[in-house]
Coordinates of C-alpha atoms in Angstrom, one line a residue:
M1 CA 34.6 8.5 -9.7
S2 CA 33.2 6.4 -12.5
S3 CA 31.5 4.0 -10.1
K4 CA 29.7 6.9 -8.5
K5 CA 28.5 8.1 -11.9
L6 CA 27.2 4.6 -12.8
S7 CA 25.2 4.4 -9.6
S8 CA 23.6 7.9 -10.0
V9 CA 20.0 8.3 -11.0
S10 CA 18.5 11.0 -13.1
I11 CA 15.4 12.9 -12.0
G12 CA 13.4 11.2 -14.9
T13 CA 14.5 7.7 -13.8
F14 CA 13.7 8.6 -10.2
I15 CA 10.1 9.6 -11.1
G16 CA 9.7 6.4 -13.1
M17 CA 10.9 4.2 -10.1
T18 CA 8.7 6.1 -7.7
I19 CA 5.6 5.6 -10.0
A20 CA 6.4 1.9 -10.3
L21 CA 6.7 1.7 -6.5
A22 CA 3.4 3.4 -5.7
A23 CA 1.1 3.5 -8.7
S24 CA -1.6 0.8 -9.1
I25 CA -4.6 0.5 -11.3
R26 CA -6.6 -1.3 -8.6
N27 CA -7.3 2.0 -6.8
V28 CA -9.3 3.5 -9.6
P29 CA -12.7 2.0 -8.4
D30 CA -12.2 3.6 -5.0
V31 CA -11.7 7.0 -6.5
A32 CA -14.7 6.6 -8.8
A33 CA -17.0 5.4 -5.9
A34 CA -16.4 8.7 -4.0
G35 CA -18.2 10.7 -6.7
W36 CA -17.7 14.4 -7.0
P37 CA -15.8 14.6 -3.6
M38 CA -13.0 12.5 -5.3
F39 CA -11.4 15.8 -6.3
L40 CA -11.2 17.1 -2.8
Y41 CA -10.1 13.7 -1.3
M42 CA -7.4 13.2 -3.9
A43 CA -6.1 16.8 -3.4
I44 CA -5.9 16.3 0.4
A45 CA -4.4 12.8 0.1
T46 CA -1.8 14.1 -2.4
F47 CA -0.6 17.4 -0.9
M48 CA -1.4 17.0 2.9
F49 CA -0.7 13.2 3.3
A50 CA 1.6 11.9 0.6
L51 CA 3.8 15.1 0.1
P52 CA 4.6 15.4 3.9
I53 CA 5.4 11.7 4.0
C54 CA 7.8 12.1 1.1
L55 CA 9.5 15.2 2.5
I56 CA 10.0 13.6 5.9
A57 CA 11.2 10.4 4.3
G58 CA 13.6 12.4 2.1
E59 CA 15.3 14.0 5.1
F60 CA 15.4 10.8 7.0
G61 CA 16.8 8.9 3.9
S62 CA 19.5 11.6 3.6
I63 CA 20.5 11.5 7.3
F64 CA 20.3 7.7 7.6
P65 CA 21.3 6.3 4.1
E66 CA 21.7 2.8 5.4
K67 CA 19.1 0.1 4.5
G68 CA 16.2 -0.1 6.9
G69 CA 13.7 2.6 5.9
P70 CA 11.0 3.6 8.4
E71 CA 12.1 0.9 10.9
L72 CA 15.6 2.4 11.0
W73 CA 14.4 6.0 11.1
V74 CA 12.0 5.3 14.0
R75 CA 14.6 3.3 15.9
N76 CA 17.1 6.1 15.6
T77 CA 14.7 8.8 16.8
L78 CA 12.2 7.1 19.2
G79 CA 14.2 4.1 20.4
D80 CA 14.4 0.4 19.9
D81 CA 10.9 -0.6 21.1
F82 CA 9.3 1.8 18.6
G83 CA 11.7 0.6 16.0
F84 CA 10.5 -3.0 16.6
A85 CA 6.9 -1.8 16.6
T86 CA 7.5 -0.2 13.2
S87 CA 9.0 -3.4 11.9
W88 CA 6.1 -5.4 13.2
L89 CA 3.5 -3.0 11.7
L90 CA 5.2 -3.1 8.3
W91 CA 5.0 -6.8 8.4
T92 CA 1.5 -7.2 9.7
I93 CA 0.1 -4.7 7.2
L94 CA 0.2 -7.5 4.7
F95 CA -2.4 -9.5 6.6
P96 CA -5.4 -7.4 5.6
G97 CA -3.4 -5.7 2.8
M98 CA -2.7 -8.8 0.9
V99 CA -6.3 -9.9 1.1
V100 CA -7.2 -6.6 -0.5
V101 CA -4.6 -7.1 -3.3
A102 CA -5.5 -10.8 -3.8
S103 CA -9.2 -9.9 -3.9
A104 CA -8.6 -8.2 -7.2
L105 CA -7.9 -11.6 -8.8
P106 CA -11.3 -13.3 -8.6
P107 CA -13.1 -10.7 -10.9
L108 CA -10.1 -10.7 -13.3
I109 CA -10.1 -14.5 -13.5
A110 CA -13.9 -14.5 -13.9
V111 CA -13.7 -12.1 -16.8
A112 CA -10.8 -13.9 -18.4
V113 CA -12.8 -17.2 -18.5
N114 CA -16.1 -15.4 -19.5
K115 CA -17.8 -16.2 -16.2
S116 CA -18.3 -12.7 -14.8
S117 CA -20.8 -13.8 -12.1
L118 CA -18.0 -15.5 -10.2
G119 CA -16.4 -12.2 -9.6
T120 CA -19.0 -11.3 -6.9
D121 CA -19.2 -14.8 -5.4
N122 CA -17.8 -14.7 -1.8
M123 CA -16.7 -18.4 -1.8
F124 CA -14.9 -18.1 -5.1
T125 CA -13.2 -15.0 -3.8
L126 CA -12.0 -16.8 -0.7
I127 CA -10.7 -19.8 -2.7
V128 CA -8.8 -17.6 -5.2
I129 CA -7.2 -15.6 -2.3
L130 CA -6.1 -18.7 -0.5
V131 CA -4.8 -20.5 -3.6
S132 CA -2.9 -17.4 -4.9
F133 CA -1.3 -16.4 -1.6
W134 CA -0.3 -20.0 -0.7
G135 CA 0.9 -20.5 -4.3
M136 CA 3.1 -17.5 -4.2
T137 CA 4.4 -18.6 -0.8
F138 CA 5.5 -22.0 -2.1
L139 CA 7.0 -20.4 -5.3
N140 CA 9.0 -18.0 -3.2
R141 CA 10.3 -20.9 -1.1
C142 CA 11.4 -22.8 -4.2
L143 CA 12.4 -20.0 -6.7
D144 CA 14.1 -16.6 -6.8
M145 CA 10.8 -14.8 -7.8
A146 CA 12.3 -11.3 -7.8
K147 CA 14.8 -12.4 -10.4
I148 CA 12.2 -14.2 -12.5
T149 CA 9.6 -11.5 -12.7
G150 CA 12.0 -8.6 -13.4
K151 CA 11.1 -5.0 -14.4
W152 CA 9.0 -5.9 -17.4
V153 CA 6.1 -6.7 -15.1
T154 CA 5.7 -3.0 -14.3
W155 CA 4.8 -2.4 -17.9
I156 CA 2.5 -5.5 -18.1
G157 CA 0.7 -4.9 -14.8
I158 CA 0.6 -1.1 -14.5
Y159 CA 1.5 1.0 -17.5
I160 CA -0.2 -0.9 -20.4
P161 CA -3.5 -1.4 -18.4
F162 CA -3.5 2.3 -17.4
I163 CA -3.0 3.3 -21.0
I164 CA -5.8 1.0 -22.2
M165 CA -8.2 2.1 -19.5
T166 CA -7.5 5.8 -20.1
L167 CA -7.9 5.7 -23.9
L168 CA -11.1 3.6 -23.8
G169 CA -12.6 5.7 -21.0
I170 CA -12.0 9.0 -22.9
A171 CA -13.6 7.5 -26.0
A172 CA -16.6 6.2 -24.1
L173 CA -17.1 9.5 -22.2
I174 CA -16.9 11.5 -25.5
K175 CA -19.6 9.2 -27.0
T176 CA -22.1 9.2 -24.0
G177 CA -21.3 12.2 -21.8
I178 CA -22.1 11.9 -18.0
H179 CA -24.8 9.2 -17.7
P180 CA -27.9 10.5 -15.6
N181 CA -27.9 7.3 -13.5
S182 CA -24.2 7.2 -12.9
I183 CA -22.4 8.0 -9.7
L184 CA -21.9 11.6 -10.8
Q185 CA -25.4 11.8 -12.4
S186 CA -24.8 15.3 -13.9
M187 CA -22.4 18.2 -14.0
H188 CA -22.5 19.4 -10.4
P189 CA -19.0 20.6 -9.4
E190 CA -20.4 22.2 -6.3
K191 CA -20.9 18.6 -4.9
I192 CA -17.1 18.4 -4.6
I193 CA -17.6 19.5 -1.0
P194 CA -19.1 16.4 0.8
L195 CA -22.2 17.9 2.4
G196 CA -25.4 16.1 3.5
S197 CA -26.1 12.4 3.7
S198 CA -24.6 11.6 0.3
G199 CA -21.5 13.6 1.2
A200 CA -21.1 11.8 4.5
K201 CA -21.4 8.5 2.7
S202 CA -18.6 9.4 0.4
L203 CA -16.3 9.6 3.4
N204 CA -16.2 5.8 3.1
Y205 CA -13.7 6.3 0.3
F206 CA -11.4 8.9 1.8
S207 CA -9.3 6.2 3.6
P208 CA -9.0 4.0 0.5
I209 CA -8.0 7.0 -1.6
A210 CA -5.3 7.9 0.9
L211 CA -4.1 4.3 0.7
I212 CA -3.2 4.9 -3.0
F213 CA 0.0 6.6 -1.7
V214 CA 0.9 4.2 1.0
G215 CA 4.5 2.9 0.6
I216 CA 5.7 6.0 -1.4
E217 CA 8.1 6.9 1.3
L218 CA 10.3 4.0 0.2
S219 CA 11.4 6.0 -2.8
S220 CA 13.6 8.0 -0.4
V221 CA 16.2 5.2 -0.6
Y222 CA 17.2 6.7 -4.0
I223 CA 17.9 10.2 -2.6
T224 CA 21.6 9.5 -2.2
R225 CA 21.9 8.4 -5.8
L226 CA 20.3 11.5 -7.3
H227 CA 22.6 13.9 -9.2
K228 CA 21.5 16.6 -6.8
A229 CA 19.6 16.2 -3.5
S230 CA 17.6 19.2 -4.5
D231 CA 16.1 17.2 -7.3
Y232 CA 14.2 15.0 -4.7
P233 CA 11.3 17.3 -4.0
I234 CA 10.9 18.1 -7.7
G235 CA 10.8 14.4 -8.5
V236 CA 8.4 13.7 -5.7
L237 CA 6.1 16.5 -6.7
A238 CA 6.1 15.4 -10.4
T239 CA 5.3 11.8 -9.3
L240 CA 2.5 12.9 -7.0
L241 CA 1.0 15.1 -9.7
F242 CA 1.2 12.3 -12.3
M243 CA -0.6 9.9 -9.9
L244 CA -3.2 12.6 -9.0
V245 CA -4.1 13.3 -12.6
L246 CA -4.1 9.7 -13.8
N247 CA -6.3 8.5 -10.9
L248 CA -8.7 11.5 -11.2
I249 CA -9.1 11.1 -15.0
N250 CA -9.8 7.4 -14.7
G251 CA -11.9 7.7 -11.6
F252 CA -14.0 10.5 -13.2
M253 CA -14.6 8.5 -16.3
E254 CA -15.7 5.4 -14.4
S255 CA -18.0 7.4 -12.1
A256 CA -19.5 9.3 -15.1
I257 CA -20.7 6.0 -16.6
I258 CA -21.2 3.4 -13.9
S259 CA -24.2 3.6 -11.5
P260 CA -23.5 3.6 -7.7
S261 CA -25.5 0.3 -7.2
K262 CA -23.4 -1.6 -9.8
I263 CA -19.9 -0.5 -9.0
N264 CA -17.7 -3.3 -7.7
L265 CA -14.7 -2.0 -5.8
N266 CA -12.5 -5.1 -6.2
N267 CA -13.3 -5.5 -9.9
I268 CA -10.7 -3.5 -11.8
V269 CA -11.9 -4.8 -15.2
Q270 CA -15.5 -3.6 -14.7
P271 CA -15.0 -0.1 -16.4
I272 CA -13.3 -1.8 -19.3
I273 CA -16.3 -4.0 -19.9
V274 CA -18.7 -1.1 -19.8
Y275 CA -16.4 1.1 -22.1
N276 CA -16.2 -1.8 -24.6
Q277 CA -20.0 -2.2 -24.6
I278 CA -20.5 1.6 -25.2
L279 CA -17.9 1.6 -28.0
G280 CA -19.0 -1.7 -29.6
L281 CA -15.5 -3.3 -29.2
P282 CA -14.9 -7.0 -29.1
A283 CA -15.1 -8.9 -25.8
W284 CA -11.6 -10.3 -26.1
I285 CA -10.2 -6.9 -25.1
N286 CA -11.7 -7.6 -21.6
N287 CA -10.0 -11.0 -21.5
I288 CA -6.6 -9.6 -22.5
F289 CA -6.9 -6.7 -20.1
S290 CA -7.8 -9.1 -17.2
I291 CA -4.9 -11.3 -17.9
L292 CA -2.4 -8.4 -18.0
V293 CA -3.6 -7.0 -14.7
A294 CA -3.8 -10.4 -13.1
I295 CA -0.1 -11.0 -13.9
G296 CA 0.7 -7.6 -12.3
V297 CA -1.4 -8.5 -9.2
C298 CA 0.3 -11.9 -8.9
V299 CA 3.8 -10.3 -9.0
Q300 CA 2.7 -7.8 -6.4
L301 CA 1.6 -10.6 -4.2
S302 CA 4.9 -12.4 -4.8
A303 CA 6.9 -9.3 -3.8
W304 CA 4.8 -8.9 -0.6
V305 CA 5.2 -12.6 0.3
S306 CA 9.0 -12.1 0.7
G307 CA 9.4 -8.3 1.2
P308 CA 7.8 -7.2 4.5
G309 CA 8.9 -10.4 6.3
K310 CA 12.5 -9.3 6.1
T311 CA 11.9 -6.6 8.7
M312 CA 10.7 -9.3 11.1
L313 CA 13.6 -11.5 10.2
A314 CA 16.0 -8.6 11.2
S315 CA 14.1 -8.1 14.5
A316 CA 14.2 -11.8 15.3
R317 CA 17.9 -11.8 14.8
D318 CA 18.1 -8.8 17.1
G319 CA 16.5 -10.9 19.8
Y320 CA 12.9 -9.4 19.8
I321 CA 11.3 -12.8 19.0
S322 CA 11.7 -16.1 20.9
P323 CA 14.3 -18.3 19.1
K324 CA 11.9 -21.2 19.4
L325 CA 9.7 -19.7 16.7
K326 CA 12.6 -20.0 14.3
F327 CA 11.9 -16.6 12.7
W328 CA 15.7 -16.0 12.7
K329 CA 16.4 -18.9 10.2
K330 CA 17.1 -17.8 6.5
D331 CA 16.7 -19.8 3.4
K332 CA 19.0 -19.5 0.3
F333 CA 17.0 -16.5 -0.9
G334 CA 17.4 -14.6 2.4
D335 CA 13.8 -15.2 3.5
S336 CA 12.6 -16.8 6.7
P337 CA 10.5 -19.9 6.0
A338 CA 8.8 -19.8 9.4
I339 CA 7.7 -16.1 8.8
M340 CA 6.4 -17.0 5.4
Y341 CA 4.3 -19.8 6.6
V342 CA 3.0 -17.9 9.6
Q343 CA 1.9 -15.0 7.4
A344 CA 0.2 -17.3 5.0
I345 CA -1.8 -18.8 7.8
V346 CA -2.8 -15.4 9.2
V347 CA -3.7 -14.1 5.7
S348 CA -5.9 -17.2 5.3
I349 CA -7.7 -16.3 8.5
F350 CA -8.2 -12.7 7.4
S351 CA -9.6 -13.9 4.1
C352 CA -12.5 -15.3 5.9
T353 CA -13.8 -11.7 6.2
Y354 CA -15.4 -12.4 2.8
L355 CA -17.6 -15.1 4.5
L356 CA -18.4 -13.1 7.6
I357 CA -19.5 -10.1 5.6
P358 CA -21.8 -11.0 2.7
D359 CA -21.5 -7.6 1.0
I360 CA -18.3 -8.0 -1.0
N361 CA -17.8 -4.2 -1.3
R362 CA -18.2 -3.7 2.5
A363 CA -15.8 -6.6 3.3
F364 CA -13.3 -5.0 0.8
L365 CA -13.6 -1.6 2.4
D366 CA -13.2 -2.9 6.0
L367 CA -9.9 -4.7 5.0
V368 CA -8.7 -1.5 3.2
N369 CA -9.5 0.6 6.2
A370 CA -7.8 -1.7 8.6
T371 CA -4.7 -1.7 6.4
N372 CA -4.7 2.1 6.3
V373 CA -5.1 2.5 10.0
I374 CA -2.1 0.2 10.7
Y375 CA 0.1 1.9 8.1
C376 CA -0.9 5.3 9.4
M377 CA 0.6 4.4 12.8
V378 CA 3.9 3.9 11.1
Y379 CA 3.5 7.4 9.6
I380 CA 2.7 8.9 13.0
F381 CA 5.8 7.3 14.5
M382 CA 7.8 8.8 11.6
A383 CA 6.3 12.3 12.1
I384 CA 6.9 12.3 15.8
G385 CA 10.4 11.0 15.3
F386 CA 11.1 13.6 12.7
I387 CA 9.9 16.4 15.0
K388 CA 11.9 15.0 17.9
M389 CA 15.0 14.8 15.7
R390 CA 14.7 18.4 14.6
V391 CA 14.3 19.5 18.3
K392 CA 17.1 17.5 19.8
E393 CA 19.6 17.3 16.9
P394 CA 18.9 20.2 14.6
N395 CA 22.4 20.2 13.1
L396 CA 22.6 16.7 11.8
K397 CA 24.4 16.5 8.5
S398 CA 21.9 16.1 5.6
D399 CA 22.0 16.7 1.8
F400 CA 18.3 17.4 1.9
K401 CA 16.3 19.3 4.5
V402 CA 12.6 20.2 4.2
G403 CA 13.2 23.7 5.6
N404 CA 13.9 25.4 8.9
S405 CA 12.6 24.1 12.2
T406 CA 9.2 26.0 11.8
V407 CA 8.6 24.4 8.4
A408 CA 9.6 20.9 9.8
W409 CA 7.1 21.3 12.7
I410 CA 4.3 22.4 10.3
I411 CA 5.0 19.4 8.0
G412 CA 5.0 16.9 10.9
I413 CA 1.9 18.3 12.5
V414 CA 0.0 18.5 9.2
L415 CA 0.7 14.9 8.6
I416 CA -0.5 13.9 12.1
V417 CA -3.7 15.9 11.8
I418 CA -4.5 14.5 8.3
I419 CA -3.9 11.0 9.7
I420 CA -6.4 11.7 12.6
V421 CA -8.9 13.0 10.0
I422 CA -8.4 9.8 7.9
M423 CA -8.9 7.6 11.0
V424 CA -12.0 9.5 12.1
A425 CA -13.5 9.3 8.6
T426 CA -12.7 5.6 8.6
F427 CA -14.6 5.0 11.9
I428 CA -17.6 7.3 11.7
V429 CA -18.9 5.8 8.5
G430 CA -20.5 2.4 8.4
T431 CA -22.3 0.2 10.9
L432 CA -21.2 -0.7 14.4
F433 CA -20.2 -4.2 13.1
N434 CA -17.9 -2.6 10.5
F435 CA -16.4 -0.4 13.3
I436 CA -15.8 -3.4 15.5
I437 CA -14.1 -5.3 12.6
V438 CA -11.7 -2.4 11.6
A439 CA -11.0 -1.2 15.2
G440 CA -10.5 -4.8 16.5
I441 CA -8.1 -5.7 13.7
S442 CA -6.2 -2.4 14.0
A443 CA -6.0 -2.4 17.8
V444 CA -4.7 -5.9 18.2
I445 CA -2.0 -5.5 15.6
I446 CA -0.8 -2.1 17.0
I447 CA -0.8 -3.1 20.6
L448 CA 0.9 -6.6 20.2
P449 CA 4.5 -5.4 19.5
F450 CA 4.6 -3.4 22.7
I451 CA 3.4 -6.5 24.6
F452 CA 6.2 -8.5 22.9
C453 CA 8.7 -5.8 23.9
H454 CA 7.5 -6.0 27.6
F455 CA 8.0 -9.8 27.7
K456 CA 11.2 -9.9 25.6
K457 CA 14.1 -11.7 27.3
D458 CA 17.7 -10.5 27.1
S459 CA 18.8 -14.1 26.6
W460 CA 17.0 -14.3 23.3
A461 CA 19.6 -12.2 21.5
T462 CA 22.4 -14.3 22.9
E463 CA 20.6 -17.6 22.0
V464 CA 19.9 -16.4 18.4
K465 CA 23.6 -15.3 17.9
A466 CA 24.7 -18.7 19.1
L467 CA 22.2 -20.5 16.8
I468 CA 23.3 -18.4 13.8
K469 CA 27.0 -19.1 14.5
E470 CA 26.2 -22.9 14.9
K471 CA 24.4 -23.0 11.6
K472 CA 27.3 -21.3 9.8
N473 CA 29.7 -23.9 11.2

């Protein structure tokens, strides 16, 4: 009885863990760039995208409490091939996704060393991405990075920067009001509805705003540790409201002061520099802020270097990958060296987007959109699997259910419809070249796992088991 009590999690702790899992300061420029429609986009992303994901994940997590997450849920509802496809997608998301995360480092480093012009230099951006990702790959090969970084990094990389940005932004906005040349220009709340050419242009940012909540479904692993399963939706809603308010406050303040021609989407420190100029504060605040956020970004990179690859390691050990690739081999930290090196090579290739597309904002958006499309396929699999589970096995034992069958259908369909809207918004805005980049990356990554399943040999599973047994001996 006491051990159960020790492992339980209060609703306040659950909210904190979920915020640490999903919240990130690097999304604020995307929110700000949308202008007045940010309020509509954030509301849709919060209540019609993130909330259904959390509710579906909550029921799945309660029914299938074993480790595995989306891969396990999809495998148990749609079959092994879709389970492998989910595992593959969760791994390959890091190819464009980690380029997006690592691209936050160049402006941070540039400000930290007082060479801000480097932050918009494509070659410098490429070099920093390559050095940081390969550096984290080698560190994870040699050291137990999860143990070294610990929980304190959440405060350094997320909470403290968010507090600094919010306080400085409020002070700057009180002093200047909405700048006439800013993204918002003036007080026009009617512009919240994206109409006309400017409204259509703001659709560029709907997909990146939805991406703020990507990964939040993983908080469902804590549902079995809550004092009451009924606390889960309350905790999720509180977390989503916190993220909604914090991102809107900071996005609004940045868009009220920075002009649309000067905003840099991968420069998290840009609003801090502007706020400090308005308030007449010392420049060293910019340096300290940059260093704090850079530490947070590096730790996030480190977690992604080792985390998603574990899904492919499990699939390789189940015989979905040829043993010759050695994806099945583990090191002393439980990671696959072969997987880590392959992903580092592919991330390096994706990084070259910054050379192919001179506009650094456009390159950033294309990579964000590709990441979102790939992750949204995982959510579509989850939604279809959820509906199928409710139809075929409505009486499965669960501590948490989202409602009756009608409610379950509505939640699943709402999520699928919003994902379709996100994808359409992603593809209709931008040039043909941008469409080809995003569609090409997404299509190749989504189709490949089904090709692998088609050519999979039954002998692979037997070979892998023999190799694992041989290695143990």
